[in-house]
CSV table of N, CA and C in Angstrom, one decimal:
chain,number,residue,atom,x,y,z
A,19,UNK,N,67.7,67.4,93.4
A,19,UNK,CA,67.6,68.3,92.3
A,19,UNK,C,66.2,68.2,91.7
A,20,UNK,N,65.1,69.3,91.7
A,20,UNK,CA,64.4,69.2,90.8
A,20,UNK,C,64.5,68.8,89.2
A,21,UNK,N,63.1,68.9,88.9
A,21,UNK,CA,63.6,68.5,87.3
A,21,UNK,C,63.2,70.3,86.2
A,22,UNK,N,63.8,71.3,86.7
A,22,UNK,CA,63.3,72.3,85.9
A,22,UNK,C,64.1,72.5,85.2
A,23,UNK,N,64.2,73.2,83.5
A,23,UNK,CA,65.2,73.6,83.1
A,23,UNK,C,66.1,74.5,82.7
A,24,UNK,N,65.3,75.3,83.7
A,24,UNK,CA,65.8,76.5,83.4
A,24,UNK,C,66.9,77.4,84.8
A,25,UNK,N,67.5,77.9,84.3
A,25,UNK,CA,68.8,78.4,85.0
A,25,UNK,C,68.3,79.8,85.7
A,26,UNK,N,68.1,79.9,86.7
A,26,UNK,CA,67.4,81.7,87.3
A,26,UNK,C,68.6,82.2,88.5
A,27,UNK,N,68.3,83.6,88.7
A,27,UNK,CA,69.3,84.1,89.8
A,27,UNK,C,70.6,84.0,89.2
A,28,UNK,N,71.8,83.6,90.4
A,28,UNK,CA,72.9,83.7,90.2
A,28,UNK,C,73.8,82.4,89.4
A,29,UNK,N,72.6,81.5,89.3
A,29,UNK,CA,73.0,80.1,88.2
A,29,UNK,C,72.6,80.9,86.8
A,30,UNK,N,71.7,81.4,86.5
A,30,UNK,CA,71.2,82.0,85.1
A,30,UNK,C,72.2,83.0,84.8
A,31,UNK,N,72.8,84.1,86.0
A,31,UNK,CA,73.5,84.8,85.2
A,31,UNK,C,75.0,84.2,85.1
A,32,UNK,N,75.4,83.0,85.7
A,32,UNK,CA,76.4,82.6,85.3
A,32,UNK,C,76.4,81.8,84.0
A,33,UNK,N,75.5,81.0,83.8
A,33,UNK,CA,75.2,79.9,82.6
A,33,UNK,C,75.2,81.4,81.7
A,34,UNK,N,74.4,82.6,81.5
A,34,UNK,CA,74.4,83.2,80.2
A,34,UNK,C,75.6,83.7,80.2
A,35,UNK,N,76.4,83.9,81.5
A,35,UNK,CA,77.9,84.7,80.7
A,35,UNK,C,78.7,83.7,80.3
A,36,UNK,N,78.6,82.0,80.5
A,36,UNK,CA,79.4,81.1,80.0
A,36,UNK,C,78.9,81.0,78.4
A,37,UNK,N,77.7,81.3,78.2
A,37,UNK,CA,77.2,80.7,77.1
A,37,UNK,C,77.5,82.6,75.8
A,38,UNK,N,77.1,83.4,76.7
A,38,UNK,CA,78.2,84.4,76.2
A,38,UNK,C,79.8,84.0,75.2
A,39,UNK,N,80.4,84.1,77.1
A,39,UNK,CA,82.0,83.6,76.0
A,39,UNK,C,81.7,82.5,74.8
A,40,UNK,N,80.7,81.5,75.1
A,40,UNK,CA,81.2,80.3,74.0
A,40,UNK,C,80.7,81.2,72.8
A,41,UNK,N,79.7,82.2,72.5
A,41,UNK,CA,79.7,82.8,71.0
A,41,UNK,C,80.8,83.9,70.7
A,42,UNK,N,81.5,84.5,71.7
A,42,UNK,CA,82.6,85.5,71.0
A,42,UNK,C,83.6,84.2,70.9
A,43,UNK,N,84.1,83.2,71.8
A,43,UNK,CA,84.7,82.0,71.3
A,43,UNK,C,84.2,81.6,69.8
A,44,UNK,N,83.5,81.1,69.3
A,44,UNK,CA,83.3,80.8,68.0
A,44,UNK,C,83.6,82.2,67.2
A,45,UNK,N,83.5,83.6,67.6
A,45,UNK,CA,84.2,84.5,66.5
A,45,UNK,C,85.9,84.1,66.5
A,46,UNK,N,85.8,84.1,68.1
A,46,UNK,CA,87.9,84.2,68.0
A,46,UNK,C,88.3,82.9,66.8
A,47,UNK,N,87.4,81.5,67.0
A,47,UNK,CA,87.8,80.4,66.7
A,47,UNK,C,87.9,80.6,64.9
A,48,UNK,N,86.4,81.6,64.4
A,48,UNK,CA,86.9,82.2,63.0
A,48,UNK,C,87.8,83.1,62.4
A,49,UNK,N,87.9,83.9,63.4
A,49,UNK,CA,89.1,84.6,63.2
A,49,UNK,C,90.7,83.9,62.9
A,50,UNK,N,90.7,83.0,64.1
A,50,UNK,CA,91.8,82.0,64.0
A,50,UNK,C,91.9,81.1,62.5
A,51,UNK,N,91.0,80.4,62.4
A,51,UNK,CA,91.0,80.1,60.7
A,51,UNK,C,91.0,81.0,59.7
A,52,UNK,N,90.7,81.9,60.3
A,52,UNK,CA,90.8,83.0,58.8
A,52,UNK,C,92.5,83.6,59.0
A,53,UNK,N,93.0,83.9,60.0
A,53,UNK,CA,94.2,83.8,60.2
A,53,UNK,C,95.4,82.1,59.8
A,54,UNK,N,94.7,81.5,60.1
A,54,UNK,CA,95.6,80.1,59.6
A,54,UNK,C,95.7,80.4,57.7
A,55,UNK,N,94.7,80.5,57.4
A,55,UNK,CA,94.5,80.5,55.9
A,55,UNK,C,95.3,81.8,55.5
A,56,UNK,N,95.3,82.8,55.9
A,56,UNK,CA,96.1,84.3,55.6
A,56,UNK,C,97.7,83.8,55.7
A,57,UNK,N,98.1,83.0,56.7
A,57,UNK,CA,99.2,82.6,57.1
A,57,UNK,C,99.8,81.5,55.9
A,58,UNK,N,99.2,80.6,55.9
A,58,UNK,CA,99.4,79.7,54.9
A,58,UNK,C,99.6,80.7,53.6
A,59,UNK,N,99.1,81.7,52.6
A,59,UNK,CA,99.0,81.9,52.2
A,59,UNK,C,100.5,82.9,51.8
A,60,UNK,N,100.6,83.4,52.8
A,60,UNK,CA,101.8,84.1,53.5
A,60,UNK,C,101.1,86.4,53.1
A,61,UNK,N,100.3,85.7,53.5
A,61,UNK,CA,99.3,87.6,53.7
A,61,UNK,C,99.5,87.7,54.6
A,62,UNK,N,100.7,88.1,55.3
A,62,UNK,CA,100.6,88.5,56.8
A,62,UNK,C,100.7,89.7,57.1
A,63,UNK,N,99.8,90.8,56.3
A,63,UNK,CA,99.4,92.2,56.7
A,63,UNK,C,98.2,92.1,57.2
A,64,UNK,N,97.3,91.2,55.8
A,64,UNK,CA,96.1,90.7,56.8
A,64,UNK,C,95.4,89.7,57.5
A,65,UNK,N,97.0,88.8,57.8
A,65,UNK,CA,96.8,88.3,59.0
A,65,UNK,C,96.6,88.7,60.3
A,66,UNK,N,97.9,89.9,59.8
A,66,UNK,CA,97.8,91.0,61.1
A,66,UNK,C,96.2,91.3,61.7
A,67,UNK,N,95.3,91.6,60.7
A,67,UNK,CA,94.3,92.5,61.0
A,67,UNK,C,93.4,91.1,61.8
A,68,UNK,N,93.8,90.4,61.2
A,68,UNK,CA,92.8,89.2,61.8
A,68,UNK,C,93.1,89.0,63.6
A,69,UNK,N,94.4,89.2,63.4
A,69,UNK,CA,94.9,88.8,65.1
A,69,UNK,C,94.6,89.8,65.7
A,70,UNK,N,94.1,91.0,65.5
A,70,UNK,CA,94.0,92.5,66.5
A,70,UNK,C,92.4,92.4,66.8
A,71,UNK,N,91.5,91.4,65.3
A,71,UNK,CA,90.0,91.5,65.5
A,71,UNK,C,90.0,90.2,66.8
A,72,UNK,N,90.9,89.6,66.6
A,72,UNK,CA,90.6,88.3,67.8
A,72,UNK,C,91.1,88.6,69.1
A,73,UNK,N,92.3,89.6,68.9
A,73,UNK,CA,92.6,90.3,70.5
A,73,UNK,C,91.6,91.2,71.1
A,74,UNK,N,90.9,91.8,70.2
A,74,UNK,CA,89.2,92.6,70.1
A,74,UNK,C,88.6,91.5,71.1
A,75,UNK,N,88.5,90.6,71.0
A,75,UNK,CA,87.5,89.2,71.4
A,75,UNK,C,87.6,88.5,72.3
A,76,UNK,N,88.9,88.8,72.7
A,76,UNK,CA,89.3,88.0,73.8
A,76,UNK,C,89.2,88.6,75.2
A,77,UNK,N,89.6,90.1,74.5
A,77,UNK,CA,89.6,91.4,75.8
A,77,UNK,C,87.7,91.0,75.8
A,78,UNK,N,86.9,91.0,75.0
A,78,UNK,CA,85.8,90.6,75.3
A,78,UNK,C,85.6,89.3,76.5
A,79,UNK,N,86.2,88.6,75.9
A,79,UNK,CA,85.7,87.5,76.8
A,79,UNK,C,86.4,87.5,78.4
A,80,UNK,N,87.6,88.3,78.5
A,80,UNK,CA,88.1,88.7,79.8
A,80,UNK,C,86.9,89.5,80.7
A,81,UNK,N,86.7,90.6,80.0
A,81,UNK,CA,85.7,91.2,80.6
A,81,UNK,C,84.3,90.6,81.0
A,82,UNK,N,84.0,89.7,80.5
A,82,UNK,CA,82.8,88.6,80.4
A,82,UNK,C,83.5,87.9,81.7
A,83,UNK,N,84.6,87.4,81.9
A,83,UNK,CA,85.5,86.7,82.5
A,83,UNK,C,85.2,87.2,84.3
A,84,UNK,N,85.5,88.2,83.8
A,84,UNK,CA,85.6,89.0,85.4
A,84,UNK,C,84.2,89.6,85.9
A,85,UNK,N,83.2,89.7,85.2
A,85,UNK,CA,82.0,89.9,85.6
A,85,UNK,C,81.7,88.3,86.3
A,86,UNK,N,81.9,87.1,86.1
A,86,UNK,CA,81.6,86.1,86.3
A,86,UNK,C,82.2,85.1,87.1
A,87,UNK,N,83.1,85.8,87.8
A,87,UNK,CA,84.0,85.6,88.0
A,87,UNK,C,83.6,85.1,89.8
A,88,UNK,N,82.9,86.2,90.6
A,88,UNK,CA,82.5,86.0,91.7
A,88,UNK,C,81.6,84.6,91.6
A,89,UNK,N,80.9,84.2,91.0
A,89,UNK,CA,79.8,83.4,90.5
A,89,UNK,C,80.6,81.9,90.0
A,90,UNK,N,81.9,82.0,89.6
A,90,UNK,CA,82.2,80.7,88.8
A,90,UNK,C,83.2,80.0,90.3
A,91,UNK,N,83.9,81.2,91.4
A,91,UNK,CA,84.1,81.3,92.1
A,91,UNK,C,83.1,80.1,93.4
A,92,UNK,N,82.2,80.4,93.4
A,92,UNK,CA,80.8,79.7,94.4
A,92,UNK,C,80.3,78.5,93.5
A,93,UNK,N,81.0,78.5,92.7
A,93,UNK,CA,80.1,77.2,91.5
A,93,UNK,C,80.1,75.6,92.4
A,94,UNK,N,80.6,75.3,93.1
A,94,UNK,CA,80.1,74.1,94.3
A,94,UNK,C,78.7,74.2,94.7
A,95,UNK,N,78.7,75.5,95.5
A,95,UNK,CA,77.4,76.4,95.9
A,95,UNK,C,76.2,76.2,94.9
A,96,UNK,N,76.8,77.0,94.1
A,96,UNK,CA,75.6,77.3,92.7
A,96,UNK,C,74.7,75.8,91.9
A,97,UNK,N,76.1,75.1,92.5
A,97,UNK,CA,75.7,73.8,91.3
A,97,UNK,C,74.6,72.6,92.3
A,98,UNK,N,75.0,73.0,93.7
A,98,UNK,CA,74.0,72.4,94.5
A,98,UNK,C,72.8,72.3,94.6
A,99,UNK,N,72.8,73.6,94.2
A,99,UNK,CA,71.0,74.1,94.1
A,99,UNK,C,70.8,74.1,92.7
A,100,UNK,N,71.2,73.3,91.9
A,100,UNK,CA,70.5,73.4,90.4
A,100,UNK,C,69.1,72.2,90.3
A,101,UNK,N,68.7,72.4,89.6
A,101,UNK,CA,67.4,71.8,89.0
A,101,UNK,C,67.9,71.0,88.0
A,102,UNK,N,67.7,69.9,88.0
A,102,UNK,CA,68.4,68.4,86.9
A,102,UNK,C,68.2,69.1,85.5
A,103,UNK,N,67.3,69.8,84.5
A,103,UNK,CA,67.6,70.3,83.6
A,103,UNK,C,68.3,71.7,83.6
A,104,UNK,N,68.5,72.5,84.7
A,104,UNK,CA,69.6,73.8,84.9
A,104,UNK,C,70.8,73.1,84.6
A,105,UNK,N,71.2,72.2,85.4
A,105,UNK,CA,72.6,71.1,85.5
A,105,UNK,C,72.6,70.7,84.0
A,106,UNK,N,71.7,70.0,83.4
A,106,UNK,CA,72.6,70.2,82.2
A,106,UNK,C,72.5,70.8,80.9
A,107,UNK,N,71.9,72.3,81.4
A,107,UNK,CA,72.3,73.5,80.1
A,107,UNK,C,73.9,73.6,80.5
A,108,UNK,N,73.5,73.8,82.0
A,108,UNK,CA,75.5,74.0,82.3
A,108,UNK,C,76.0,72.8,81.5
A,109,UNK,N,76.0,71.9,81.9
A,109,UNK,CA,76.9,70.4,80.8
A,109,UNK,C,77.2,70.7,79.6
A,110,UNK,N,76.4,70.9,78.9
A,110,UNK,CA,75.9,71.4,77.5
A,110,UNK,C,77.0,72.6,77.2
A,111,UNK,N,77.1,73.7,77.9
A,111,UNK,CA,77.5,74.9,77.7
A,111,UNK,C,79.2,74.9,77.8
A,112,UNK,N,79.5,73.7,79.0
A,112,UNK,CA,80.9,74.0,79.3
A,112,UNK,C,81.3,72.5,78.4
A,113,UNK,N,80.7,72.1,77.9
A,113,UNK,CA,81.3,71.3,77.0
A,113,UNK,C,81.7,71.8,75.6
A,114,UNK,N,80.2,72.6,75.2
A,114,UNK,CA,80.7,73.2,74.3
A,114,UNK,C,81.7,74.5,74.8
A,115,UNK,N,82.0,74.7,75.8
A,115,UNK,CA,83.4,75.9,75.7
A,115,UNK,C,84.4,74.6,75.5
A,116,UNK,N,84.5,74.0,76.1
A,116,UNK,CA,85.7,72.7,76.1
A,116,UNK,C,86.0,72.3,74.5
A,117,UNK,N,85.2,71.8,73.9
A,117,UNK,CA,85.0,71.7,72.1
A,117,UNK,C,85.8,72.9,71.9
A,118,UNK,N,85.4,73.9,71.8
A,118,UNK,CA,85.4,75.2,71.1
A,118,UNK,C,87.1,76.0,71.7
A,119,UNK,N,87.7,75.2,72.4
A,119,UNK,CA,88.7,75.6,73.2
A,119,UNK,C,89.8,75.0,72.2
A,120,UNK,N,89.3,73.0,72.3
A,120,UNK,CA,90.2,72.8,72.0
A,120,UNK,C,90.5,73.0,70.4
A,121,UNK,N,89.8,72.8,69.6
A,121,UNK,CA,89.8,73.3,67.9
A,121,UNK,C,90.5,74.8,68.3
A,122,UNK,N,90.5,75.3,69.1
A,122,UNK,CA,91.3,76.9,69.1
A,122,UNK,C,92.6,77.1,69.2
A,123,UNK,N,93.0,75.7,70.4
A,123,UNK,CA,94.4,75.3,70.3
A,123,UNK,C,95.0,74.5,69.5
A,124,UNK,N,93.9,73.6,68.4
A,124,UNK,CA,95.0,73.0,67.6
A,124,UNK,C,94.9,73.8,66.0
A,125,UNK,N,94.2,75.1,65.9
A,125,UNK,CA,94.4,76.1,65.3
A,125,UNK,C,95.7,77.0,65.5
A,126,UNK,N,95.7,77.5,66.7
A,126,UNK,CA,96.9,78.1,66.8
A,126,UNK,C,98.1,77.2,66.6
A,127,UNK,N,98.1,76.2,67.5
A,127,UNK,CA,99.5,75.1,67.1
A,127,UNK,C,100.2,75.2,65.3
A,128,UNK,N,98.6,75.5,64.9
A,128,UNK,CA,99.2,75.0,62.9
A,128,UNK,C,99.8,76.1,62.8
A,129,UNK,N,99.3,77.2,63.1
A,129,UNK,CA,99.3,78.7,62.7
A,129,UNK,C,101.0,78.6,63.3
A,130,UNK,N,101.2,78.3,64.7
A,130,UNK,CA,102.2,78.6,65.3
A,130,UNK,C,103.5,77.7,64.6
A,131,UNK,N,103.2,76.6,63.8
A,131,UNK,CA,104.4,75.7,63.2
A,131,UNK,C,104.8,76.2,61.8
A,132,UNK,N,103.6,76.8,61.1
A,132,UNK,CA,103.8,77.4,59.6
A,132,UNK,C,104.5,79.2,60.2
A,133,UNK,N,104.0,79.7,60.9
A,133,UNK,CA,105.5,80.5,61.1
A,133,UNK,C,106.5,80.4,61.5
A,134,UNK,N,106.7,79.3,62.5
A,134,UNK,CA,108.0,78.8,62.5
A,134,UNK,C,108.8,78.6,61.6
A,135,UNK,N,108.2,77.9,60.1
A,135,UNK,CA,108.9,77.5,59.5
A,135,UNK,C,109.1,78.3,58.2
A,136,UNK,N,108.0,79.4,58.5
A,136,UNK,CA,108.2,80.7,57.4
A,136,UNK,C,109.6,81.4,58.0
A,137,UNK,N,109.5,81.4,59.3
A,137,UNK,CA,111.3,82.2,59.9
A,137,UNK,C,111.9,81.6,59.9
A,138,UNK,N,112.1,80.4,59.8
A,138,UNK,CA,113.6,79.5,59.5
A,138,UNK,C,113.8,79.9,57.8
A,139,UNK,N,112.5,79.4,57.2
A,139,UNK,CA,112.9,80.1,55.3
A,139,UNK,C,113.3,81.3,55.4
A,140,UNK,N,113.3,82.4,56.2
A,140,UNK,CA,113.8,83.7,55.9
A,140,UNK,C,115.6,83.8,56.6
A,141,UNK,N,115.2,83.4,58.0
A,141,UNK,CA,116.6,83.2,58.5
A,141,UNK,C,118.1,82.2,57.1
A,142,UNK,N,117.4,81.6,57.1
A,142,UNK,CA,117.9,80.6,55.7
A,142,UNK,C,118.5,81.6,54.7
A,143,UNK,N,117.7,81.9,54.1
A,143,UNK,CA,117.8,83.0,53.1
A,143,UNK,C,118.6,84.1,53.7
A,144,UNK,N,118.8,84.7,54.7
A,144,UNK,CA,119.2,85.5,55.0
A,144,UNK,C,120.7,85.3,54.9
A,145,UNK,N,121.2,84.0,56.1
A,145,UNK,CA,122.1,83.7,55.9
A,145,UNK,C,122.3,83.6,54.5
A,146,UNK,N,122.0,82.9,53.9
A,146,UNK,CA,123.0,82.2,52.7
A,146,UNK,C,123.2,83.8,52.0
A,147,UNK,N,122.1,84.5,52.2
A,147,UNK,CA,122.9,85.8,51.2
A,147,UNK,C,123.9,86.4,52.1
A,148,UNK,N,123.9,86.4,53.3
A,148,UNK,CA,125.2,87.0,54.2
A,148,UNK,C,126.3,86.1,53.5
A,149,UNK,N,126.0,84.9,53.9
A,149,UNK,CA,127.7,83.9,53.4
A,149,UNK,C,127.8,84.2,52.1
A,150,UNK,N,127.1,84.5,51.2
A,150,UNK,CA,127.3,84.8,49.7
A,150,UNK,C,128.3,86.1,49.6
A,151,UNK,N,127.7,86.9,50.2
A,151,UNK,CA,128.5,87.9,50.3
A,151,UNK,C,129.7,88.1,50.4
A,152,UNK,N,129.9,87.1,52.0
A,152,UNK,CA,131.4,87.2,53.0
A,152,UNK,C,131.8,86.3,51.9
A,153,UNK,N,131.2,85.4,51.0
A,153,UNK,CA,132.5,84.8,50.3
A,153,UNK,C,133.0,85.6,49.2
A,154,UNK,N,131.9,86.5,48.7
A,154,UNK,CA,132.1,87.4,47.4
A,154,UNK,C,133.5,88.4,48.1
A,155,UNK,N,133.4,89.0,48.8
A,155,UNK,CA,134.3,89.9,49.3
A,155,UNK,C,135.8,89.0,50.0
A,156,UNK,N,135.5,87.9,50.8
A,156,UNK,CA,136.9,87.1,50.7
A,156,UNK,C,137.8,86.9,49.8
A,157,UNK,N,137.1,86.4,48.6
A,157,UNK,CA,138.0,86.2,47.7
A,157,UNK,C,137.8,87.4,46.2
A,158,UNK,N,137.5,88.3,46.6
A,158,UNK,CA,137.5,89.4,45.6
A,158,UNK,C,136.5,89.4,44.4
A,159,UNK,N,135.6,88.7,44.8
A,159,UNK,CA,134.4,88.8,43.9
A,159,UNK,C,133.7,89.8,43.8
A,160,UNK,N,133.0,90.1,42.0
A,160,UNK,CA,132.2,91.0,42.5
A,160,UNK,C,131.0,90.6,42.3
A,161,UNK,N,129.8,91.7,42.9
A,161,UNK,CA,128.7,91.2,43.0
A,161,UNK,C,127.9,90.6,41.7
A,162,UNK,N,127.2,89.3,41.3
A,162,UNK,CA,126.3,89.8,39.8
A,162,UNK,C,125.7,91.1,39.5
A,163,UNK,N,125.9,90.9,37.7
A,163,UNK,CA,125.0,92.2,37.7
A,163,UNK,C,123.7,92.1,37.2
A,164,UNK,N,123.5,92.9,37.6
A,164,UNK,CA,121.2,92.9,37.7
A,164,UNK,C,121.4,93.4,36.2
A,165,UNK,N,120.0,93.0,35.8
A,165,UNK,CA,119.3,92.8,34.7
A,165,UNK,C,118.7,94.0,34.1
């Protein structure tokens, strides 16, 4: 390996679509917090809007995905003929995808435990006003009266 450090040909345009996804990655990854925080919050109309701008983002990064795809495909190839500073913009880039991955998964994890436990509070609630009911009507109750 030379020592150049720059990425040209079919190494350059792979390293820029890697380094591509890692910036729509850091939108999805804001979106995701701004979604955790909506959730927590229990805004989930515009949580909603937050999860449709990050599925916006992702279909981006698929498309980035499959452009790059022939190219990440040959990466043995590609990586052979790198130049000791090409080799590690790539290091650099797929680590920070790796970083940026995993803060995305243990975003969603939170996101995904605080609604879990927002639908168990509602299932909860639900029941108990069902059994309130079946017992109101078992034993001939009537309902309270509102205010």
């Amino acid at each position: 390996m030379s020592t150049s450090t720059e990425a040209t040909g079919e190494s350059g345009t792979l390293l820029n679509g890697l380094q591509e996804e890692a910036a729509i990655y850091r939108k999805v990854l804001d979106d995701s917090a701004e979604e955790l925080r909506l959730v927590k919050s229990a805004e989930l109309e515009k949580a909603t809007a937050s999860l449709s701008r990050k599925q916006q983002h992702l279909e981006e990064i698929a498309a980035v995905e499959r452009r790059i795809k022939p190219l990440k495909d040959r990466w043995p190839e590609i990586k052979s003929g790198l130049a000791t500073g090409a080799f590690s913009a790539f290091q650099s880039t797929l680590k920070d995808l790796s970083d940026l991955l995993e803060q995305l998964i243990a975003i969603e994890r939170e996101t995904e435990e605080i609604l879990s436990q927002q639908i168990a509070v509602v299932r909860k609630g639900v029941g108990a006003a069902v059994t309130e009911e079946q017992a109101r009507k078992a034993y001939g109750a009537k309902p309270p009266k509102k205010n």
